[in-house]
Amino acid sequence: MITVYLNKADFEYDIHSLVKAFYAGEDVKVFADREKIQKLQKEQFLLFHMEIFYRRDRIEIFLYIPLRRDGVGQAVKDAEEMRREAEKESEHYMLQRQAVVKTDFSERKETKNQLKQCLYQLLSEYTGTSLPWGTLTGIRPVKIPTLMLEQGKEEAEIKTYMTETYLASEQKIDLSIEIAKREMELLRQIDYQNGYSLYVGIPFCPSICSYCSFSSSPIGAWEERVDDYLTALEREIDFTADACRDRKLNAVYIGGGTPTTLSSSQLDRLLSKIKRSFNFSNLLEYTVEAGRPDSITREKLEVLRSYGISRISINPQTMKQETLDLIGRRHSVEQTLESFSLAREMGFDNINMDLIVGLPEETPEDVKNTLEQVKMLAPDNLTVHSLAIKRAARLKMFPEDYKGMKMSNTWEIIDLTADYARKMGLVPYYLYRQKNMAGNFENVGYAKPGKAGLYNILIMEEVQNIAACGAGSISKRVYPDGRIERCENVKDVAQYIERIDEMVERKRALLFWGV
């Protein structure tokens, strides 16, 4: 465990994220409460402790290593006493690093950058490592070059700014600029003012993967109520279509969960309802996330084709069978190959495949083998995710089930996936990070020319209104001044069915245009 004491509660999230980026496997606690910190230090093994003090004209940072007896971390003393004894060892601790940055606190963003630069340099010196993204810990690093490009800045100026302000590597700066330029080109066809996109959530899966924290339930437990769910969903679709009748629908994304857990007749019912309800004359993209290979059949693909679905996903996550079994994906590698071949045979010419790197017990050689098999399939899109374990995931909730299993990702693996993507003729078109993503890595979407997923960009960059229907879905309204308001539906399927009128009223009250 790593503890960080603040003399004033401020910038806690930024400090936590940056320390966590250096120490992905450690539990990091940041509090402006010394008693709470000291209690934690007595209860758990302490790797090191930090003290951050906000003074009138400066920020002071101290890093202390507890001296251990019999392998047990000892609690540190009061900060004032520690500073007095900073140059010598005491009974319980030793000062290892200290740093000071001058600041007048007049500009919050500038103060945050100065704090993070100082903290980064201290941790980089202490660990002997650097982070490719530098001090950038947010989930949308591409927003920085995008904004600067929109302001007419030259690439050289952007590179200098990102190097000096965020200490990012040349490789990551170049990647973020490349993606920003590609996103801007793709989004030129989007009507921000009058357009919107539609998300429809199907919260059912064949089984629940151990890393998953989405609002999804095993289809076997809900088979008797799927039609009830669709009836409630149709109620929400009716309202949404009416609310958006004067708007231009640019993209439709049916996700989940796994939409193809629905039977072919249920899929037909859903797609027919959407077709009857919405005006498709301005539609640029229609995606259904088929996702799990064990949910795909010829009959279901025929339904998707009949409604003009332009893009689907078939997601293996890995092509190592032992890993699939371990993480609860109850399908085989052979089913992935068969489902992909079937979709190609039936005319689908824009297929995405999702991979996850950093899965339990996977080695770099395993990742390379997965990439080799995917390369032979030649997908039109490839999305590479770095494993992020959220609180609601089984890996987090039941760690004893995975005790002793190695889950590691490296920048060499990230570079390997990027190299393979380019060998497949795919270029990066969107990028984002997630909370709890080990190692400060990233998720990157790659695509062949003309095959990029517009909805993926829209949902990440938050530049267009998103009307979302279904359990656990989140609608977003983006105002001209950049302000964003959200409206969430309940996650529980039974609650969604029972409270569907309330879900509609939430939308009426918060999102749409006077309806």
Coordinates of C-alpha atoms in Angstrom, one line a residue:
M1 CA 0.0 0.0 0.0
I2 CA 1.0 3.6 -0.6
T3 CA -0.4 6.4 1.5
V4 CA -0.4 10.1 0.6
Y5 CA -1.3 12.8 3.2
L6 CA -2.4 16.2 2.1
N7 CA -2.5 19.2 4.5
K8 CA -5.6 20.4 2.5
A9 CA -8.0 18.3 0.4
D10 CA -7.3 19.3 -3.2
F11 CA -6.2 17.6 -6.4
E12 CA -6.8 14.2 -4.7
Y13 CA -7.9 12.5 -8.0
D14 CA -4.9 13.8 -10.0
I15 CA -2.4 12.7 -7.3
H16 CA -4.0 9.3 -7.0
S17 CA -4.1 8.7 -10.7
L18 CA -0.4 9.7 -11.2
V19 CA 0.9 7.6 -8.3
K20 CA -1.2 4.7 -9.5
A21 CA 0.3 5.1 -13.0
F22 CA 3.7 4.3 -11.6
Y23 CA 2.5 1.6 -9.2
A24 CA -0.3 -0.1 -11.0
G25 CA -0.5 -3.1 -8.6
E26 CA -0.5 -1.1 -5.4
D27 CA -3.4 0.1 -3.4
V28 CA -3.0 3.9 -3.2
K29 CA -4.8 6.0 -0.5
V30 CA -4.9 9.8 -0.6
F31 CA -6.4 11.7 2.3
A32 CA -6.3 15.0 4.1
D33 CA -6.9 13.1 7.3
R34 CA -3.8 12.1 9.2
E35 CA -5.6 9.8 11.6
K36 CA -7.1 7.8 8.8
I37 CA -3.7 7.6 7.1
Q38 CA -2.0 6.4 10.3
K39 CA -4.8 3.8 10.9
L40 CA -4.3 2.4 7.4
Q41 CA -0.5 2.2 7.8
K42 CA -0.9 0.1 10.9
E43 CA -3.3 -2.3 9.2
Q44 CA -1.4 -3.0 5.9
F45 CA 2.1 -3.4 4.6
L46 CA 3.3 0.1 3.6
L47 CA 5.5 0.4 0.5
F48 CA 6.1 4.1 1.1
H49 CA 4.3 7.2 2.3
M50 CA 4.1 10.7 0.8
E51 CA 3.3 14.1 2.3
I52 CA 2.1 17.0 0.1
F53 CA 1.8 20.4 1.6
Y54 CA 0.1 23.4 -0.1
R55 CA 1.8 26.5 1.2
R56 CA 1.1 30.2 0.4
D57 CA 3.6 30.3 -2.5
R58 CA 4.7 26.7 -3.1
I59 CA 3.9 23.0 -3.0
E60 CA 6.2 20.7 -1.0
I61 CA 6.4 17.0 -1.6
F62 CA 8.1 14.4 0.7
L63 CA 8.5 10.7 0.0
Y64 CA 9.3 8.5 3.1
I65 CA 10.3 4.9 3.3
P66 CA 9.2 3.1 6.5
L67 CA 12.0 1.1 8.1
R68 CA 10.7 -2.4 8.5
R69 CA 11.1 -5.0 11.3
D70 CA 10.3 -8.6 10.5
G71 CA 8.8 -7.5 7.2
V72 CA 6.1 -5.3 8.8
G73 CA 5.7 -1.6 7.7
Q74 CA 5.8 0.9 10.5
A75 CA 3.6 4.0 10.7
V76 CA 5.4 7.3 10.0
K77 CA 5.7 10.2 12.5
D78 CA 4.1 13.6 12.3
A79 CA 5.1 15.5 9.2
E80 CA 6.7 18.4 11.1
E81 CA 8.9 16.0 13.1
M82 CA 9.8 14.2 9.9
R83 CA 11.0 17.4 8.2
R84 CA 13.2 18.2 11.3
E85 CA 14.8 14.8 11.0
A86 CA 14.8 14.8 7.2
E87 CA 18.5 14.2 6.8
K88 CA 18.8 11.3 9.2
E89 CA 17.2 7.9 9.8
S90 CA 14.8 7.6 12.7
E91 CA 13.4 4.6 14.4
H92 CA 10.6 4.1 11.9
Y93 CA 11.2 6.0 8.7
M94 CA 13.7 7.6 6.3
L95 CA 13.3 10.5 3.9
Q96 CA 14.1 9.3 0.4
R97 CA 13.0 12.2 -1.9
Q98 CA 11.7 15.7 -1.6
A99 CA 10.7 18.4 -4.1
V100 CA 9.4 21.9 -4.1
V101 CA 7.5 23.8 -6.8
K102 CA 6.8 27.5 -6.7
T103 CA 3.2 28.5 -7.5
D104 CA 0.9 31.4 -6.7
F105 CA -2.3 29.2 -7.0
S106 CA -3.9 31.9 -9.2
E107 CA -4.8 29.6 -12.1
R108 CA -6.1 26.2 -11.0
K109 CA -5.2 24.4 -14.3
E110 CA -1.6 25.8 -14.2
T111 CA -1.3 24.8 -10.5
K112 CA -2.5 21.3 -11.3
N113 CA 0.1 21.0 -14.1
Q114 CA 2.9 22.3 -11.9
L115 CA 1.9 19.8 -9.1
K116 CA 1.8 16.9 -11.5
Q117 CA 5.1 17.8 -13.1
C118 CA 6.8 18.0 -9.8
L119 CA 5.3 14.7 -8.5
Y120 CA 6.1 13.0 -11.8
Q121 CA 9.7 14.0 -11.7
L122 CA 10.0 12.9 -8.1
L123 CA 8.5 9.5 -8.8
S124 CA 10.4 9.1 -12.1
E125 CA 13.7 9.6 -10.3
Y126 CA 12.7 7.3 -7.4
T127 CA 11.5 4.5 -9.7
G128 CA 14.0 5.0 -12.5
T129 CA 11.2 4.8 -15.0
S130 CA 9.3 7.2 -17.2
L131 CA 5.7 7.0 -18.5
P132 CA 5.0 7.3 -22.2
W133 CA 2.0 9.5 -21.5
G134 CA 3.9 11.6 -18.9
T135 CA 1.6 13.3 -16.5
L136 CA -1.5 12.7 -18.6
T137 CA -3.9 10.5 -16.7
G138 CA -7.2 11.5 -18.1
I139 CA -9.3 9.3 -20.3
R140 CA -9.3 11.5 -23.4
P141 CA -5.7 12.7 -24.1
V142 CA -6.6 13.3 -27.8
K143 CA -8.8 16.2 -26.7
I144 CA -5.6 18.3 -26.2
P145 CA -4.2 18.2 -29.8
T146 CA -7.8 18.3 -31.2
L147 CA -8.5 21.6 -29.4
M148 CA -5.1 23.1 -30.5
L149 CA -5.6 22.0 -34.1
E150 CA -9.1 23.6 -34.1
Q151 CA -7.4 26.8 -32.9
G152 CA -5.1 26.7 -35.9
K153 CA -1.9 25.6 -34.0
E154 CA 0.9 24.0 -36.0
E155 CA 2.0 20.4 -35.2
A156 CA 5.4 21.7 -34.0
E157 CA 3.7 24.0 -31.5
I158 CA 1.5 21.1 -30.2
K159 CA 4.4 18.8 -29.8
T160 CA 6.3 21.4 -27.8
Y161 CA 3.3 22.2 -25.6
M162 CA 2.6 18.5 -24.8
T163 CA 6.3 17.8 -24.2
E164 CA 6.8 20.7 -21.8
T165 CA 3.4 20.7 -20.1
Y166 CA 2.7 17.0 -19.8
L167 CA 6.2 15.4 -20.2
A168 CA 4.7 13.0 -22.8
S169 CA 6.9 10.9 -25.1
E170 CA 7.3 11.8 -28.8
Q171 CA 5.7 8.5 -29.7
K172 CA 2.5 9.2 -27.8
I173 CA 2.3 12.8 -28.9
D174 CA 2.6 11.8 -32.5
L175 CA -0.1 9.1 -32.0
S176 CA -2.5 11.6 -30.4
I177 CA -2.0 14.2 -33.2
E178 CA -2.5 11.5 -35.8
I179 CA -5.7 10.4 -34.2
A180 CA -6.9 13.9 -33.6
K181 CA -6.5 14.8 -37.3
R182 CA -8.3 11.6 -38.4
E183 CA -11.1 12.2 -36.0
M184 CA -11.6 15.8 -37.2
E185 CA -11.8 14.6 -40.8
L186 CA -14.3 11.9 -39.9
L187 CA -16.5 14.2 -37.8
R188 CA -16.8 16.8 -40.6
Q189 CA -19.8 14.9 -41.9
I190 CA -21.6 15.1 -38.5
D191 CA -24.2 17.7 -37.8
Y192 CA -23.5 18.7 -34.2
Q193 CA -26.3 21.3 -33.9
N194 CA -29.2 19.4 -35.4
G195 CA -27.9 15.8 -35.3
Y196 CA -27.9 13.1 -32.7
S197 CA -27.0 9.4 -32.3
L198 CA -29.0 6.6 -30.9
Y199 CA -27.8 3.9 -28.5
V200 CA -30.0 0.9 -27.7
G201 CA -28.8 -1.4 -24.9
I202 CA -29.5 -5.1 -24.7
P203 CA -28.3 -6.1 -21.2
F204 CA -28.0 -9.9 -21.7
C205 CA -24.9 -12.1 -22.3
P206 CA -24.5 -15.9 -22.7
S207 CA -22.3 -15.7 -19.5
I208 CA -20.6 -12.9 -17.6
C209 CA -16.9 -12.5 -18.1
S210 CA -14.7 -12.1 -15.0
Y211 CA -13.4 -8.7 -16.0
C212 CA -16.8 -7.3 -17.0
S213 CA -18.6 -4.5 -15.1
F214 CA -21.2 -3.5 -17.6
S215 CA -24.9 -3.7 -16.9
S216 CA -25.4 -7.2 -18.2
S217 CA -27.1 -10.4 -17.0
P218 CA -26.8 -14.1 -18.1
I219 CA -29.5 -14.7 -20.7
G220 CA -30.4 -18.0 -19.1
A221 CA -31.7 -16.3 -16.0
W222 CA -33.9 -13.9 -18.0
E223 CA -35.2 -15.9 -21.0
E224 CA -38.8 -15.7 -19.7
R225 CA -38.7 -11.9 -19.4
V226 CA -36.8 -10.9 -22.5
D227 CA -40.1 -10.0 -24.3
D228 CA -41.2 -8.0 -21.3
Y229 CA -37.9 -6.1 -21.5
L230 CA -38.4 -5.5 -25.3
T231 CA -41.9 -4.2 -24.5
A232 CA -40.5 -1.6 -22.0
L233 CA -37.7 -0.8 -24.4
E234 CA -40.3 -0.1 -27.2
R235 CA -42.0 2.4 -24.8
E236 CA -38.8 4.3 -24.4
I237 CA -38.0 4.1 -28.1
D238 CA -41.4 5.6 -28.9
F239 CA -40.8 8.6 -26.7
T240 CA -37.2 9.1 -27.9
A241 CA -38.3 8.9 -31.6
D242 CA -41.0 11.5 -30.9
A243 CA -38.6 13.8 -29.0
C244 CA -36.0 13.6 -31.8
R245 CA -38.4 13.8 -34.7
D246 CA -37.0 17.2 -35.9
R247 CA -33.4 16.1 -35.5
K248 CA -31.1 14.2 -37.9
L249 CA -30.1 10.7 -36.8
N250 CA -26.4 10.2 -37.8
A251 CA -25.6 6.8 -36.1
V252 CA -27.3 3.9 -34.4
Y253 CA -25.4 1.6 -32.1
I254 CA -27.0 -1.5 -30.6
G255 CA -24.8 -2.7 -27.8
G256 CA -25.0 -4.3 -24.3
G257 CA -24.4 -6.9 -23.1
T258 CA -24.6 -8.9 -26.3
P259 CA -27.5 -8.0 -28.6
T260 CA -27.3 -11.3 -30.4
T261 CA -28.3 -13.2 -27.3
L262 CA -31.8 -12.3 -28.5
S263 CA -33.4 -14.9 -30.7
S264 CA -33.7 -14.2 -34.4
S265 CA -37.4 -13.3 -34.0
Q266 CA -36.7 -11.0 -31.0
L267 CA -33.9 -9.3 -33.1
D268 CA -36.4 -8.9 -35.9
R269 CA -38.9 -7.4 -33.5
L270 CA -36.3 -4.9 -32.2
L271 CA -34.9 -3.8 -35.5
S272 CA -38.3 -3.5 -37.1
K273 CA -39.4 -1.2 -34.2
I274 CA -36.3 1.0 -34.7
K275 CA -36.9 1.1 -38.5
R276 CA -40.5 2.1 -38.1
S277 CA -39.8 4.7 -35.4
F278 CA -36.8 6.7 -36.7
N279 CA -36.0 8.6 -39.9
F280 CA -32.9 7.0 -41.5
S281 CA -32.4 9.5 -44.3
N282 CA -29.3 11.1 -42.6
L283 CA -28.0 7.8 -41.2
L284 CA -24.2 7.3 -41.7
E285 CA -23.6 4.2 -39.6
Y286 CA -25.7 1.3 -38.2
T287 CA -23.8 -1.0 -35.8
V288 CA -24.9 -4.1 -33.9
E289 CA -22.4 -5.5 -31.5
A290 CA -22.7 -9.2 -32.1
G291 CA -19.8 -9.6 -29.7
R292 CA -19.8 -13.2 -28.4
P293 CA -19.2 -15.8 -31.1
D294 CA -21.4 -18.3 -29.2
S295 CA -24.4 -16.0 -29.7
I296 CA -24.1 -15.8 -33.5
T297 CA -26.1 -17.9 -35.9
R298 CA -26.9 -17.8 -39.6
E299 CA -30.5 -16.9 -38.9
K300 CA -29.5 -13.9 -36.7
L301 CA -27.0 -12.6 -39.3
E302 CA -29.7 -12.9 -41.9
V303 CA -31.9 -10.7 -39.8
L304 CA -29.1 -8.1 -39.4
R305 CA -28.5 -8.1 -43.1
S306 CA -32.2 -7.6 -43.9
Y307 CA -32.2 -4.4 -41.9
G308 CA -29.1 -3.0 -43.5
I309 CA -26.8 -3.2 -40.6
S310 CA -23.5 -1.7 -41.9
R311 CA -21.1 -2.7 -39.1
I312 CA -20.9 -5.6 -36.6
S313 CA -18.5 -6.8 -33.9
I314 CA -17.3 -10.3 -33.4
N315 CA -15.1 -10.2 -30.3
P316 CA -12.7 -13.0 -29.4
Q317 CA -10.8 -10.9 -26.7
T318 CA -8.1 -13.6 -27.0
M319 CA -7.5 -16.7 -29.2
K320 CA -6.0 -18.7 -26.3
Q321 CA -8.6 -21.3 -25.3
E322 CA -7.2 -21.6 -21.7
T323 CA -7.7 -17.9 -21.1
L324 CA -11.3 -18.0 -22.6
D325 CA -12.1 -20.7 -20.1
L326 CA -10.5 -18.9 -17.2
I327 CA -12.3 -15.6 -17.8
G328 CA -15.8 -17.2 -18.3
R329 CA -16.2 -16.7 -22.0
R330 CA -18.0 -19.9 -22.8
H331 CA -17.0 -20.1 -26.5
S332 CA -14.2 -21.7 -28.3
V333 CA -11.5 -20.3 -30.6
E334 CA -13.1 -22.4 -33.4
Q335 CA -16.5 -20.6 -32.8
T336 CA -14.7 -17.3 -33.4
L337 CA -13.2 -18.4 -36.6
E338 CA -16.5 -20.0 -37.8
S339 CA -18.6 -16.9 -36.9
F340 CA -16.3 -14.5 -38.6
S341 CA -16.2 -16.7 -41.8
L342 CA -20.0 -17.0 -41.8
A343 CA -20.4 -13.2 -41.5
R344 CA -18.0 -12.7 -44.4
E345 CA -19.8 -15.3 -46.5
M346 CA -23.1 -13.4 -45.9
G347 CA -21.7 -10.1 -47.1
F348 CA -20.7 -8.2 -44.0
D349 CA -17.8 -6.0 -45.1
N350 CA -17.2 -4.0 -41.9
I351 CA -16.4 -6.3 -39.1
N352 CA -14.7 -5.2 -35.9
M353 CA -12.9 -7.5 -33.5
D354 CA -12.1 -6.6 -29.9
L355 CA -9.0 -7.9 -28.1
I356 CA -7.9 -7.4 -24.5
V357 CA -4.3 -7.5 -23.5
G358 CA -3.2 -8.1 -19.9
L359 CA -5.6 -11.0 -19.3
P360 CA -4.8 -13.5 -16.5
E361 CA -1.8 -15.8 -17.3
E362 CA -1.3 -14.4 -20.8
T363 CA 2.2 -14.0 -22.0
P364 CA 3.6 -11.8 -24.8
E365 CA 3.8 -14.9 -26.9
D366 CA 0.1 -15.6 -26.3
V367 CA -0.7 -12.1 -27.5
K368 CA 1.4 -12.5 -30.6
N369 CA -0.3 -15.8 -31.4
T370 CA -3.7 -14.1 -31.0
L371 CA -2.6 -11.3 -33.4
E372 CA -1.4 -13.8 -35.9
Q373 CA -4.7 -15.6 -36.0
V374 CA -6.6 -12.3 -36.2
K375 CA -4.3 -11.1 -39.0
M376 CA -5.3 -14.2 -41.1
L377 CA -9.0 -13.2 -40.7
A378 CA -8.3 -9.6 -41.8
P379 CA -11.0 -7.7 -39.9
D380 CA -11.9 -4.2 -41.0
N381 CA -11.7 -2.8 -37.5
L382 CA -9.5 -3.9 -34.6
T383 CA -10.0 -2.5 -31.1
V384 CA -7.3 -3.3 -28.6
H385 CA -8.2 -2.8 -24.9
S386 CA -5.8 -2.8 -22.0
L387 CA -7.4 -4.7 -19.1
A388 CA -9.1 -2.4 -16.6
I389 CA -10.6 -4.1 -13.5
K390 CA -13.5 -2.1 -12.1
R391 CA -15.2 -2.5 -8.8
A392 CA -18.1 -4.5 -10.1
A393 CA -16.0 -7.0 -12.0
R394 CA -15.6 -10.6 -10.7
L395 CA -11.8 -10.2 -10.8
K396 CA -12.2 -7.4 -8.3
M397 CA -15.0 -8.7 -6.2
F398 CA -13.6 -12.3 -5.8
P399 CA -9.8 -11.9 -6.0
E400 CA -9.3 -15.2 -4.1
D401 CA -10.6 -17.0 -7.2
Y402 CA -7.6 -15.7 -9.2
K403 CA -5.0 -15.6 -6.5
G404 CA -1.5 -16.2 -7.8
M405 CA -2.5 -15.6 -11.4
K406 CA -0.3 -13.2 -13.3
M407 CA -2.0 -10.3 -15.0
S408 CA 0.5 -8.1 -16.7
N409 CA 0.7 -5.7 -19.6
T410 CA 3.7 -3.9 -21.0
W411 CA 4.4 -1.1 -23.5
E412 CA 6.2 -3.7 -25.6
I413 CA 2.8 -5.6 -25.9
I414 CA 1.0 -2.3 -26.7
D415 CA 3.6 -1.6 -29.4
L416 CA 3.2 -5.2 -30.7
T417 CA -0.5 -4.7 -31.2
A418 CA 0.1 -1.4 -33.0
D419 CA 2.6 -3.0 -35.3
Y420 CA 0.3 -5.8 -36.2
A421 CA -2.6 -3.4 -36.8
R422 CA -0.6 -1.5 -39.3
K423 CA 0.5 -4.7 -41.0
M424 CA -3.2 -5.5 -41.5
G425 CA -3.7 -2.1 -43.2
L426 CA -5.4 -0.6 -40.2
V427 CA -4.7 2.9 -38.9
P428 CA -5.6 4.3 -35.4
Y429 CA -8.7 6.4 -35.4
Y430 CA -9.8 6.8 -31.7
L431 CA -8.1 6.4 -28.4
Y432 CA -9.2 6.5 -24.8
R433 CA -8.2 5.3 -21.3
Q434 CA -10.2 3.9 -18.4
K435 CA -10.0 4.3 -14.6
N436 CA -8.3 1.3 -13.0
M437 CA -6.4 0.6 -16.2
A438 CA -3.1 -0.9 -15.0
G439 CA 0.0 0.9 -16.1
N440 CA -1.6 4.0 -17.5
F441 CA -2.0 2.2 -20.9
E442 CA -4.6 3.0 -23.5
N443 CA -7.4 1.5 -25.6
V444 CA -7.0 2.1 -29.4
G445 CA -9.4 1.6 -32.3
Y446 CA -7.8 0.8 -35.7
A447 CA -9.7 0.6 -39.0
K448 CA -9.2 0.3 -42.7
P449 CA -9.8 3.4 -44.7
G450 CA -13.6 4.2 -44.8
K451 CA -14.4 1.6 -42.0
A452 CA -13.9 3.7 -38.9
G453 CA -16.6 3.5 -36.2
L454 CA -18.2 7.0 -36.1
Y455 CA -20.2 6.2 -32.9
N456 CA -17.0 5.2 -31.1
I457 CA -15.6 8.7 -31.8
L458 CA -18.8 10.5 -30.9
I459 CA -19.3 8.7 -27.5
M460 CA -15.6 9.3 -26.6
E461 CA -15.2 12.9 -27.7
E462 CA -18.7 14.0 -26.4
V463 CA -19.4 16.4 -29.2
Q464 CA -22.9 15.3 -30.1
N465 CA -26.2 14.5 -28.3
I466 CA -26.6 10.8 -27.6
A467 CA -30.2 9.4 -27.0
A468 CA -29.8 6.2 -25.1
C469 CA -32.5 3.6 -24.5
G470 CA -32.4 0.5 -22.4
A471 CA -31.3 -0.7 -18.9
G472 CA -28.1 0.9 -17.7
S473 CA -27.9 3.3 -20.7
I474 CA -26.8 7.0 -20.3
S475 CA -28.2 9.7 -22.5
K476 CA -26.1 12.9 -23.0
R477 CA -27.0 16.3 -24.1
V478 CA -24.2 18.5 -25.4
Y479 CA -24.9 22.2 -25.2
P480 CA -23.4 24.8 -27.6
D481 CA -21.1 26.1 -24.8
G482 CA -19.7 22.6 -24.3
R483 CA -21.7 21.9 -21.1
I484 CA -22.8 18.3 -20.9
E485 CA -25.8 16.9 -19.0
R486 CA -26.5 13.2 -18.5
C487 CA -29.6 11.1 -17.8
E488 CA -29.1 7.6 -16.5
N489 CA -31.5 4.6 -16.7
V490 CA -31.5 2.1 -13.9
K491 CA -29.2 -0.9 -14.4
D492 CA -31.4 -3.7 -13.0
V493 CA -33.5 -5.3 -15.7
A494 CA -36.5 -5.9 -13.5
Q495 CA -36.4 -2.4 -12.2
Y496 CA -36.2 -1.0 -15.7
I497 CA -39.3 -3.0 -16.8
E498 CA -41.3 -1.9 -13.7
R499 CA -40.1 1.8 -13.8
I500 CA -40.1 2.4 -17.6
D501 CA -42.5 5.4 -17.2
E502 CA -40.0 6.9 -14.8
M503 CA -37.2 6.4 -17.3
V504 CA -39.2 8.2 -19.9
E505 CA -39.9 11.1 -17.5
R506 CA -36.2 11.4 -16.7
K507 CA -35.5 12.0 -20.4
R508 CA -38.4 14.5 -20.7
A509 CA -37.2 16.5 -17.7
L510 CA -33.5 16.6 -18.6
L511 CA -32.6 16.0 -22.2
F512 CA -34.6 16.6 -25.2
W513 CA -36.0 19.6 -26.9
G514 CA -39.0 20.8 -25.1
V515 CA -40.9 17.5 -25.4

